[in-house]
Coordinates of C-alpha atoms in Angstrom, one line a residue:
M22 CA -22.6 139.7 -32.2
S23 CA -22.3 141.9 -35.3
P24 CA -25.2 143.8 -36.7
A25 CA -27.7 141.7 -38.7
A26 CA -27.6 141.9 -42.5
N27 CA -30.4 144.5 -42.4
P28 CA -29.9 145.7 -38.9
K29 CA -32.7 147.3 -36.9
R30 CA -30.3 147.8 -34.1
W31 CA -26.7 148.7 -34.4
A32 CA -24.2 151.2 -33.0
L33 CA -21.0 153.1 -33.8
T34 CA -18.3 154.6 -31.6
G35 CA -16.0 157.6 -31.9
R36 CA -15.7 161.2 -30.8
I37 CA -19.2 162.6 -30.9
V38 CA -19.8 166.2 -31.8
T39 CA -23.5 166.7 -31.0
M40 CA -23.8 170.3 -32.2
A41 CA -26.5 170.9 -29.6
A42 CA -24.3 173.6 -28.1
E43 CA -20.7 174.8 -28.5
G44 CA -18.4 172.5 -26.6
E45 CA -20.9 169.7 -26.2
V46 CA -18.6 167.0 -27.4
I47 CA -18.3 163.4 -26.1
K48 CA -14.6 162.6 -26.4
S49 CA -15.3 158.9 -26.7
G50 CA -18.8 157.5 -26.9
T51 CA -21.3 155.3 -28.6
I52 CA -24.4 156.1 -30.7
F53 CA -27.0 153.4 -30.6
I54 CA -29.4 153.3 -33.6
E55 CA -32.7 151.6 -33.8
D56 CA -34.4 151.6 -37.2
S57 CA -34.1 155.1 -38.5
R58 CA -33.5 156.9 -35.2
I59 CA -30.9 157.4 -32.5
A60 CA -31.9 155.2 -29.5
A61 CA -29.2 156.6 -27.2
V62 CA -25.9 158.5 -27.0
V63 CA -23.7 157.0 -24.3
P64 CA -20.3 158.1 -23.1
K65 CA -17.6 155.4 -22.9
G66 CA -17.8 153.3 -19.8
Q67 CA -21.6 153.6 -19.4
P68 CA -23.8 150.6 -20.1
A69 CA -25.7 150.1 -23.4
P70 CA -29.4 150.8 -23.3
A71 CA -31.9 147.9 -23.0
G72 CA -32.1 145.8 -26.0
F73 CA -28.5 146.6 -27.2
E74 CA -26.6 144.6 -24.7
A75 CA -25.5 142.0 -27.4
V76 CA -24.7 144.6 -30.1
V77 CA -21.0 145.1 -30.9
P78 CA -20.6 148.7 -32.0
V79 CA -18.7 149.6 -35.2
A80 CA -15.5 151.2 -34.1
T81 CA -15.1 154.1 -36.5
G82 CA -11.8 155.5 -35.2
G83 CA -13.2 158.9 -36.2
T84 CA -15.3 161.9 -35.2
I85 CA -19.0 161.8 -35.6
Y86 CA -21.1 164.8 -36.7
P87 CA -24.7 165.3 -37.7
G88 CA -25.1 164.8 -41.4
L89 CA -24.5 168.0 -43.5
I90 CA -27.7 169.8 -44.6
E91 CA -27.5 172.1 -47.7
L92 CA -30.1 174.7 -48.5
H93 CA -28.8 176.1 -51.7
N94 CA -27.8 174.0 -54.7
H95 CA -28.8 173.5 -58.3
L96 CA -28.1 169.8 -58.4
S97 CA -28.8 169.1 -62.0
Y98 CA -25.9 171.4 -63.0
N99 CA -23.3 169.6 -60.9
I100 CA -22.0 167.6 -63.9
L101 CA -20.4 170.8 -65.2
P102 CA -16.9 171.9 -64.3
L103 CA -16.0 175.2 -62.7
W104 CA -16.6 178.1 -65.2
R105 CA -13.8 180.6 -65.7
V106 CA -15.8 183.7 -65.0
P107 CA -14.7 186.2 -67.7
Q108 CA -15.4 189.5 -65.9
L109 CA -16.8 191.1 -62.8
Y110 CA -20.6 191.4 -62.7
G111 CA -22.9 193.7 -60.8
N112 CA -26.0 191.5 -60.8
R113 CA -27.3 188.1 -62.0
D114 CA -28.9 189.4 -65.2
Q115 CA -25.6 190.3 -66.6
W116 CA -23.8 187.0 -66.5
Q117 CA -26.7 184.9 -67.7
N118 CA -26.2 186.4 -71.2
A119 CA -22.4 186.1 -71.3
K120 CA -21.2 184.2 -74.3
S121 CA -18.9 181.9 -72.3
Y122 CA -21.7 181.2 -69.8
K123 CA -23.9 180.0 -72.6
T124 CA -21.2 177.7 -74.0
S125 CA -20.1 176.5 -70.6
V126 CA -23.4 176.2 -68.7
T127 CA -26.8 176.8 -70.3
G128 CA -25.9 175.4 -73.7
P129 CA -24.5 172.1 -72.4
M130 CA -27.4 171.7 -69.9
S131 CA -30.0 172.3 -72.6
A132 CA -28.3 169.7 -74.8
I133 CA -28.2 167.2 -72.0
A134 CA -31.9 167.9 -71.0
L135 CA -33.5 168.2 -74.4
A136 CA -31.6 165.8 -76.5
D137 CA -31.9 163.1 -74.0
D138 CA -32.9 159.7 -75.5
G139 CA -33.8 158.4 -72.0
S140 CA -30.3 157.5 -71.0
L141 CA -29.0 160.7 -69.6
L142 CA -31.5 161.7 -66.9
P143 CA -31.0 158.6 -64.7
A144 CA -27.2 159.0 -65.3
L145 CA -27.3 162.6 -64.1
V146 CA -29.5 161.9 -61.1
R147 CA -27.1 159.1 -60.1
Y148 CA -23.9 161.2 -60.5
V149 CA -25.0 164.3 -58.7
E150 CA -26.4 162.4 -55.8
A151 CA -23.1 160.6 -55.5
K152 CA -21.3 164.0 -55.4
C153 CA -23.3 164.9 -52.3
L154 CA -22.9 161.6 -50.5
V155 CA -19.2 161.2 -50.9
A156 CA -18.7 164.6 -49.2
G157 CA -21.0 163.9 -46.2
T158 CA -24.1 165.8 -47.4
T159 CA -27.3 164.0 -46.2
T160 CA -29.8 166.6 -47.2
S161 CA -29.8 168.9 -50.3
Q162 CA -32.3 170.3 -52.7
G163 CA -34.1 167.8 -55.0
I164 CA -33.9 167.5 -58.7
T165 CA -37.0 168.7 -60.4
L166 CA -38.4 166.6 -63.2
S167 CA -41.4 167.2 -65.5
N168 CA -43.1 165.1 -68.1
W169 CA -42.7 166.1 -71.7
S170 CA -46.1 167.8 -71.7
G171 CA -45.0 170.1 -69.0
T172 CA -48.2 169.5 -66.9
I173 CA -46.7 167.5 -64.1
H174 CA -43.9 168.3 -61.7
K175 CA -42.4 165.8 -59.3
Y176 CA -39.2 165.1 -57.5
Y177 CA -36.8 162.3 -57.9
K178 CA -36.3 160.5 -54.6
G179 CA -33.1 158.7 -54.0
A180 CA -30.8 157.9 -51.0
L181 CA -30.3 161.6 -50.3
R182 CA -32.9 163.6 -48.4
A183 CA -34.4 166.3 -50.5
A184 CA -35.5 169.5 -48.7
E185 CA -38.5 169.8 -51.1
I186 CA -39.7 166.3 -50.3
G187 CA -39.1 166.2 -46.6
S188 CA -41.0 163.4 -44.7
P189 CA -44.2 165.0 -43.5
P190 CA -45.2 165.3 -40.7
D191 CA -41.8 164.9 -39.1
L192 CA -39.9 166.8 -41.8
P193 CA -42.2 169.3 -43.5
R194 CA -41.6 170.0 -47.2
A195 CA -39.7 173.2 -48.1
H196 CA -40.6 175.2 -51.2
S197 CA -38.1 176.7 -53.6
K198 CA -40.2 177.6 -56.6
I199 CA -43.1 179.9 -57.1
P200 CA -45.8 179.7 -59.8
D201 CA -45.1 182.4 -62.4
I202 CA -48.2 184.4 -61.7
D203 CA -47.6 184.4 -57.9
A204 CA -44.0 185.5 -58.4
E205 CA -45.3 188.6 -60.2
D206 CA -48.2 189.5 -57.8
W207 CA -47.3 191.0 -54.4
A208 CA -50.3 189.7 -52.6
K209 CA -50.1 186.2 -54.1
F210 CA -46.4 186.0 -53.4
D211 CA -46.9 187.0 -49.8
N212 CA -49.7 184.4 -49.4
E213 CA -47.3 181.8 -50.8
L214 CA -44.8 182.7 -48.0
K215 CA -47.6 182.7 -45.4
S216 CA -48.7 179.2 -46.3
S217 CA -45.3 177.6 -46.2
A218 CA -43.1 176.2 -43.5
C219 CA -40.0 177.2 -45.3
F220 CA -39.5 179.0 -48.6
L221 CA -36.0 179.0 -50.1
L222 CA -35.8 181.9 -52.6
H223 CA -33.0 183.6 -54.5
L224 CA -33.0 187.3 -53.4
S225 CA -30.9 190.3 -54.5
E226 CA -28.2 188.3 -56.3
G227 CA -25.5 190.9 -57.1
I228 CA -24.0 194.0 -55.6
D229 CA -25.5 196.9 -57.5
A230 CA -28.7 199.0 -57.3
K231 CA -30.5 196.7 -59.7
A232 CA -29.8 193.7 -57.5
H233 CA -30.9 195.7 -54.4
S234 CA -34.2 196.6 -56.1
H235 CA -35.2 193.0 -55.9
F236 CA -35.4 193.4 -52.2
L237 CA -37.0 196.8 -52.2
A238 CA -39.7 195.4 -54.5
L239 CA -40.9 193.2 -51.6
R240 CA -42.5 196.3 -50.1
N241 CA -45.8 197.3 -51.5
G242 CA -47.4 200.7 -51.9
S243 CA -48.9 200.6 -48.4
G244 CA -45.5 200.0 -46.8
D245 CA -46.1 196.3 -46.0
W246 CA -43.3 193.8 -46.6
A247 CA -43.7 190.5 -48.3
I248 CA -41.3 188.9 -45.8
E249 CA -42.5 186.1 -43.6
P250 CA -40.8 183.8 -41.1
S251 CA -40.8 181.1 -43.8
L252 CA -38.6 183.2 -46.1
A253 CA -35.0 182.0 -46.4
G254 CA -33.3 184.5 -48.7
I255 CA -30.5 182.8 -50.8
H256 CA -27.5 185.1 -51.6
C257 CA -28.8 188.5 -50.4
T258 CA -25.5 190.0 -51.5
A259 CA -26.9 193.4 -52.3
L260 CA -28.5 193.9 -48.8
D261 CA -27.1 196.2 -46.1
A262 CA -27.5 196.3 -42.3
T263 CA -30.8 198.2 -42.6
D264 CA -32.2 195.5 -45.0
F265 CA -31.1 192.7 -42.7
G266 CA -32.8 194.6 -39.8
T267 CA -36.0 194.5 -41.8
M268 CA -35.6 190.8 -42.5
A269 CA -35.0 190.2 -38.8
Q270 CA -38.1 192.1 -37.8
H271 CA -40.1 189.6 -39.9
Q272 CA -38.0 186.6 -38.7
A273 CA -36.6 185.7 -42.1
K274 CA -33.4 183.8 -42.7
V275 CA -30.3 183.9 -45.0
V276 CA -28.6 181.2 -47.0
W277 CA -24.9 182.1 -47.7
S278 CA -22.8 180.9 -50.7
P279 CA -19.5 182.8 -50.3
L280 CA -17.4 181.2 -53.0
S281 CA -20.1 181.7 -55.7
N282 CA -20.6 185.3 -54.6
L283 CA -16.9 186.1 -54.9
L284 CA -16.4 184.2 -58.2
L285 CA -19.2 186.3 -59.8
Y286 CA -19.2 189.6 -58.0
G287 CA -15.9 189.9 -56.1
K288 CA -17.9 190.5 -52.9
T289 CA -20.0 188.4 -50.6
T290 CA -23.1 188.8 -48.4
D291 CA -22.6 191.0 -45.4
V292 CA -23.3 188.0 -43.1
A293 CA -21.7 189.8 -40.2
A294 CA -24.5 192.4 -40.4
A295 CA -27.0 189.6 -40.9
R296 CA -25.8 187.9 -37.7
T297 CA -25.8 191.2 -35.8
A298 CA -29.4 191.7 -36.8
G299 CA -30.2 188.3 -35.3
L300 CA -30.8 186.3 -38.5
N301 CA -30.2 182.6 -38.7
I302 CA -27.6 181.8 -41.4
A303 CA -27.2 178.5 -43.4
L304 CA -24.6 177.6 -46.0
G305 CA -24.9 176.3 -49.6
S306 CA -22.4 175.5 -52.3
D307 CA -24.7 176.8 -55.1
W308 CA -23.6 174.7 -58.0
S309 CA -20.4 173.4 -59.6
P310 CA -20.2 176.0 -62.4
S311 CA -19.6 178.8 -60.0
G312 CA -19.2 177.4 -56.5
S313 CA -17.6 174.7 -54.4
K314 CA -17.8 171.1 -55.5
N315 CA -19.8 170.1 -52.4
L316 CA -20.9 171.4 -49.0
L317 CA -17.7 170.1 -47.3
G318 CA -15.8 172.4 -49.7
E319 CA -18.1 175.3 -48.9
L320 CA -17.2 175.0 -45.2
K321 CA -13.6 175.7 -46.2
A322 CA -14.6 178.6 -48.4
A323 CA -16.6 180.1 -45.5
K324 CA -13.7 179.8 -43.1
V325 CA -11.3 181.4 -45.6
V326 CA -13.8 184.2 -46.4
S327 CA -14.6 184.9 -42.8
A328 CA -10.9 185.2 -42.0
H329 CA -10.1 187.4 -45.1
F330 CA -12.9 189.9 -44.4
N331 CA -12.7 189.7 -40.6
L332 CA -16.3 188.5 -40.4
G333 CA -15.8 187.0 -36.9
F334 CA -17.3 183.5 -37.5
S335 CA -15.8 180.8 -35.3
D336 CA -15.3 177.2 -36.6
Y337 CA -18.4 176.2 -34.5
D338 CA -20.4 179.0 -36.2
I339 CA -19.4 177.7 -39.6
V340 CA -20.2 174.1 -38.9
S341 CA -23.5 175.2 -37.4
M342 CA -24.4 176.7 -40.8
A343 CA -24.3 173.2 -42.3
T344 CA -26.0 171.3 -39.5
R345 CA -28.1 172.8 -36.7
N346 CA -28.9 176.2 -38.5
P347 CA -30.4 174.7 -41.7
A348 CA -32.4 172.2 -39.7
T349 CA -33.9 175.1 -37.8
I350 CA -34.6 177.0 -41.0
L351 CA -36.4 173.9 -42.5
K352 CA -38.2 173.4 -39.2
W353 CA -36.6 170.0 -38.9
D354 CA -34.6 170.8 -35.8
A355 CA -36.8 168.5 -33.6
K356 CA -35.6 165.6 -35.8
L357 CA -32.3 166.5 -37.4
G358 CA -29.3 168.9 -37.2
T359 CA -27.9 167.7 -33.9
I360 CA -27.1 164.3 -32.4
A361 CA -29.6 163.4 -29.6
Q362 CA -31.8 160.6 -28.5
G363 CA -35.0 160.3 -30.6
K364 CA -33.6 162.2 -33.6
F365 CA -33.2 160.6 -37.1
A366 CA -29.8 159.0 -37.4
D367 CA -28.3 161.1 -40.2
L368 CA -24.6 161.0 -39.4
L369 CA -21.2 161.9 -40.9
V370 CA -18.0 160.2 -39.7
V371 CA -14.6 161.6 -40.7
K372 CA -11.3 160.1 -39.7
G373 CA -9.3 161.3 -36.7
V374 CA -10.2 162.3 -33.2
T375 CA -7.7 165.0 -32.3
G376 CA -7.7 168.7 -32.3
D377 CA -10.6 171.2 -32.2
P378 CA -13.7 169.2 -33.2
Y379 CA -15.2 171.9 -35.4
G380 CA -12.0 172.9 -37.2
H381 CA -11.5 169.2 -37.7
L382 CA -14.5 168.9 -39.9
I383 CA -13.7 172.0 -41.9
K384 CA -10.2 170.7 -42.6
S385 CA -11.5 167.2 -43.6
R386 CA -11.4 166.3 -47.3
E387 CA -13.6 163.8 -49.2
Q388 CA -10.9 161.1 -48.8
D389 CA -11.3 161.6 -45.0
V390 CA -15.0 160.6 -44.9
V391 CA -15.3 157.3 -43.2
L392 CA -19.1 156.7 -43.1
V393 CA -22.3 158.5 -44.1
V394 CA -25.6 157.3 -42.5
I395 CA -29.1 158.5 -43.5
G396 CA -32.1 157.5 -41.6
G397 CA -30.1 154.9 -39.7
R398 CA -28.9 153.3 -42.9
P399 CA -25.2 153.2 -43.9
R400 CA -25.2 154.9 -47.3
Y401 CA -21.6 155.5 -48.1
G402 CA -18.2 154.9 -46.5
T403 CA -14.9 153.1 -46.6
K404 CA -15.1 149.5 -47.6
S405 CA -14.2 148.4 -44.1
A406 CA -16.7 150.7 -42.3
M407 CA -19.5 149.7 -44.6
Q408 CA -18.8 146.0 -44.1
K409 CA -18.7 146.4 -40.3
A410 CA -22.0 148.3 -40.5
S411 CA -23.5 145.7 -42.8
G412 CA -23.8 148.3 -45.6
V413 CA -24.0 147.1 -49.1
G414 CA -23.8 148.8 -52.5
E415 CA -21.5 149.6 -55.4
A416 CA -17.8 149.6 -55.1
L417 CA -15.8 152.8 -56.0
K418 CA -12.5 154.4 -55.2
I419 CA -11.8 157.9 -53.7
G420 CA -8.1 158.4 -54.4
S421 CA -6.6 155.0 -53.5
S422 CA -9.2 154.1 -50.9
A423 CA -11.9 151.5 -51.6
R424 CA -15.4 152.7 -50.9
V425 CA -19.0 151.5 -51.1
I426 CA -22.0 153.5 -51.9
D427 CA -25.7 152.5 -51.6
F428 CA -28.2 154.3 -53.9
T429 CA -31.2 152.0 -53.4
S430 CA -34.5 153.5 -52.6
P431 CA -37.9 151.9 -52.2
D432 CA -39.5 155.2 -53.2
Q433 CA -37.7 155.6 -56.5
D434 CA -40.0 156.3 -59.4
P435 CA -40.3 153.0 -61.5
G436 CA -39.9 155.1 -64.6
I437 CA -36.4 156.1 -63.7
E438 CA -33.7 153.6 -64.7
N439 CA -31.6 152.4 -61.8
I440 CA -28.0 152.4 -63.1
T441 CA -24.5 152.1 -61.5
L442 CA -22.3 155.1 -60.9
V443 CA -19.8 153.7 -63.3
E444 CA -22.3 153.5 -66.1
A445 CA -23.7 157.0 -65.2
T446 CA -20.2 158.4 -65.4
N447 CA -19.5 156.9 -68.8
R448 CA -22.8 158.1 -70.2
L449 CA -22.4 161.6 -69.0
A450 CA -18.7 161.9 -70.1
A451 CA -19.7 160.6 -73.5
A452 CA -22.6 163.1 -73.8
L453 CA -20.5 166.1 -72.7
G454 CA -17.8 165.1 -75.2
N455 CA -20.4 165.1 -77.9
L456 CA -22.3 168.3 -77.4
G457 CA -21.9 169.5 -80.9
T458 CA -23.9 166.6 -82.1
L459 CA -26.5 166.8 -79.3
Q460 CA -27.1 170.5 -79.8
P461 CA -29.2 170.4 -83.0
H462 CA -31.5 167.8 -81.4
S463 CA -31.9 169.9 -78.3
L464 CA -32.7 173.0 -80.3
A465 CA -35.3 171.1 -82.2
M466 CA -36.9 169.9 -79.0
S467 CA -36.8 173.3 -77.5
A468 CA -38.7 174.7 -80.5
A469 CA -41.2 171.8 -80.2
I470 CA -41.8 172.6 -76.5
A471 CA -42.2 176.3 -77.3
G472 CA -44.6 175.5 -80.1
G473 CA -46.6 173.0 -78.0
T474 CA -46.1 170.2 -80.5
V475 CA -44.2 167.8 -78.3
S476 CA -45.9 164.4 -78.3
R477 CA -43.1 162.3 -76.8
T478 CA -43.7 160.7 -73.4
G479 CA -41.2 160.3 -70.6
W480 CA -39.3 162.5 -68.3
R481 CA -37.0 165.5 -68.8
L482 CA -35.1 167.8 -66.6
A483 CA -36.9 171.0 -65.6
L484 CA -33.8 173.2 -65.5
D485 CA -33.7 175.7 -62.7
E486 CA -32.1 178.7 -64.4
Q487 CA -33.6 178.4 -67.9
F488 CA -36.8 178.3 -70.0
G489 CA -40.3 177.2 -69.6
N490 CA -40.9 175.6 -66.2
N491 CA -43.8 177.8 -65.3
V492 CA -42.1 178.4 -62.0
Q493 CA -39.6 181.0 -60.7
L494 CA -36.8 180.7 -58.2
R495 CA -37.1 184.3 -57.2
P496 CA -39.9 186.9 -56.8
R497 CA -40.4 189.1 -59.9
L498 CA -42.3 192.0 -58.3
V499 CA -42.4 195.5 -59.7
Y500 CA -40.1 198.2 -58.3
N501 CA -40.2 201.8 -59.8
G502 CA -42.3 200.5 -62.6
D503 CA -39.9 197.8 -63.7
R504 CA -40.3 194.1 -63.2
T505 CA -37.4 192.6 -61.1
G506 CA -35.8 189.3 -61.8
P507 CA -34.2 187.8 -64.9
D508 CA -36.0 187.5 -68.2
L509 CA -35.4 183.9 -68.9
Q510 CA -37.6 183.9 -72.0
A511 CA -35.4 186.6 -73.6
A512 CA -32.3 184.7 -72.6
A513 CA -33.7 181.5 -74.2
A514 CA -34.7 183.3 -77.4
A515 CA -31.2 184.6 -78.0
A516 CA -29.3 182.9 -80.8
P517 CA -27.5 179.8 -79.5
E518 CA -23.7 179.7 -79.4
P519 CA -22.0 176.6 -81.0
L520 CA -21.1 174.0 -78.4
H521 CA -17.8 172.2 -78.0
P522 CA -16.8 169.2 -75.9
I523 CA -16.3 169.7 -72.2
K524 CA -15.2 167.4 -69.4
L525 CA -17.5 165.9 -66.8
D526 CA -16.9 167.5 -63.5
G527 CA -14.9 165.3 -61.1
L528 CA -16.8 163.5 -58.3
T529 CA -14.4 164.9 -55.7
V530 CA -11.6 167.5 -55.5
A531 CA -9.2 164.7 -54.8
G532 CA -10.1 163.2 -58.2
D533 CA -10.2 166.4 -60.2
A534 CA -6.7 167.8 -60.9
A535 CA -8.2 170.8 -62.9
F536 CA -10.5 172.1 -60.1
L537 CA -7.9 173.9 -57.9
D538 CA -6.0 175.2 -61.0
T539 CA -9.2 176.7 -62.4
L540 CA -10.0 178.2 -59.0
K541 CA -6.6 179.8 -58.8
S542 CA -7.2 181.3 -62.3
E543 CA -10.5 183.0 -61.3
S544 CA -10.0 186.7 -61.8
N545 CA -12.7 188.0 -59.5
L546 CA -11.5 186.2 -56.3
P547 CA -9.8 188.6 -53.9
P548 CA -6.0 187.8 -53.6
G549 CA -5.2 184.9 -51.4
I550 CA -8.7 183.3 -51.3
A551 CA -8.1 180.5 -53.9
T552 CA -4.7 179.7 -52.4
A553 CA -6.1 179.5 -48.9
I554 CA -8.9 177.1 -50.1
A555 CA -6.5 175.0 -52.0
A556 CA -4.2 174.6 -49.0
F557 CA -6.9 172.5 -47.3
Y558 CA -6.6 169.9 -50.1
Q559 CA -2.9 170.0 -50.6
S560 CA -1.8 169.2 -47.1
P561 CA -2.9 166.4 -44.7
A562 CA -6.1 167.2 -42.8

């Protein structure tokens, strides 16, 4: 019989890439799922486990991987298109004050966040979650929300797993933000690291001495380092082999975003030195203004960059950066990151069963995604696969292919409107096309927040890279008498640039004709990088 309407037990067949070890691939097998977990992984020809004898597996005709896990993203910004970076930068502080950055990134996001009449927040949450799901991402970083008074922080919980929410005790919460006072006090910052299972923090973003000073500031006057096993340093582009040796001594980790690094700085993290030092490395797409559209795209960027700079990473190494490695960094590896009995059934199926199994995933495009399962529940896939798996949800199209996506969540905050992807797309497209009108309202709200006169109730976005959240994404310790880290207050106080309409970023590369053209126009990318990435999308996978 087929799976029940809300199946507690069901199964799917295909080529199974367990990611438990290189070469551990079942050419044809079945994954049996009970509730949220994998009950058994069985090669073709072997009997079903007890209780599954009557279950007819869903024949995917594809290759099955662990769901993709992303440890670096600023999800709220993923409604914005790729920014044409105007010049080469040496560190993060430089580009945050660029005029075109303000009109392309911070200005539009401020307008969306602060002029929101209550219709844009749920639209944004819906849209950016869809961008993850349609590309096979099952875990990313959550969207931070705060109430208008600024006294409460919480996370929106949807279909996608959020690293900052986890599911204690099985999946401990990661941290990615530090209270302001702790970010500026060495001992308090070190204590934050010591008390966390995983702390995802931006570190040494850039390639010059100022960017490097952010790392050197982690060492206090007594020679002790505020580096703990919980620390996962995002970017680390200014670090050298000695620095990575120091991180390895303290069992820290690295999160790599190669495309974003190259777009801004023309160089990327010395991940070869990081690996030689013994550091665990994960992958993140950063955000749509200066990175890949999704983690599936960042796999392609990592492969191209590894080949271009002779970094020596195999296809298995790169796929590990989006599966088993981030699971280990989060301390989720006992439950996720590989396909095995007893683990949560977070799975990605892409079409095709031939060729190298690791390269096959890297080459796959959004239109090749057959099915995405999170916690044993079909969340997204082709119409056919979702029907066979008894998945339900909203209809959409990727290219010419009919798809179904399921956003429902019993844990969703009742104050967040549950809207369709179509409505979310329409609201956001209209708002981004009307930024000139929204801007005065956002500036007035920003002034009210700064003056403490806000009386409006409801939720607003707590933007990661901007004003007034009372938290930091990076340590702001002192080095040689100067405070490291960006001065967001000064950036926010600068005179605003007039805003003009921009287009909503496309849900997929397949549905966004401008993305690859913009990528090829980026002046900081080394020659050949953009063309090599584009080739993945312009030829059959």
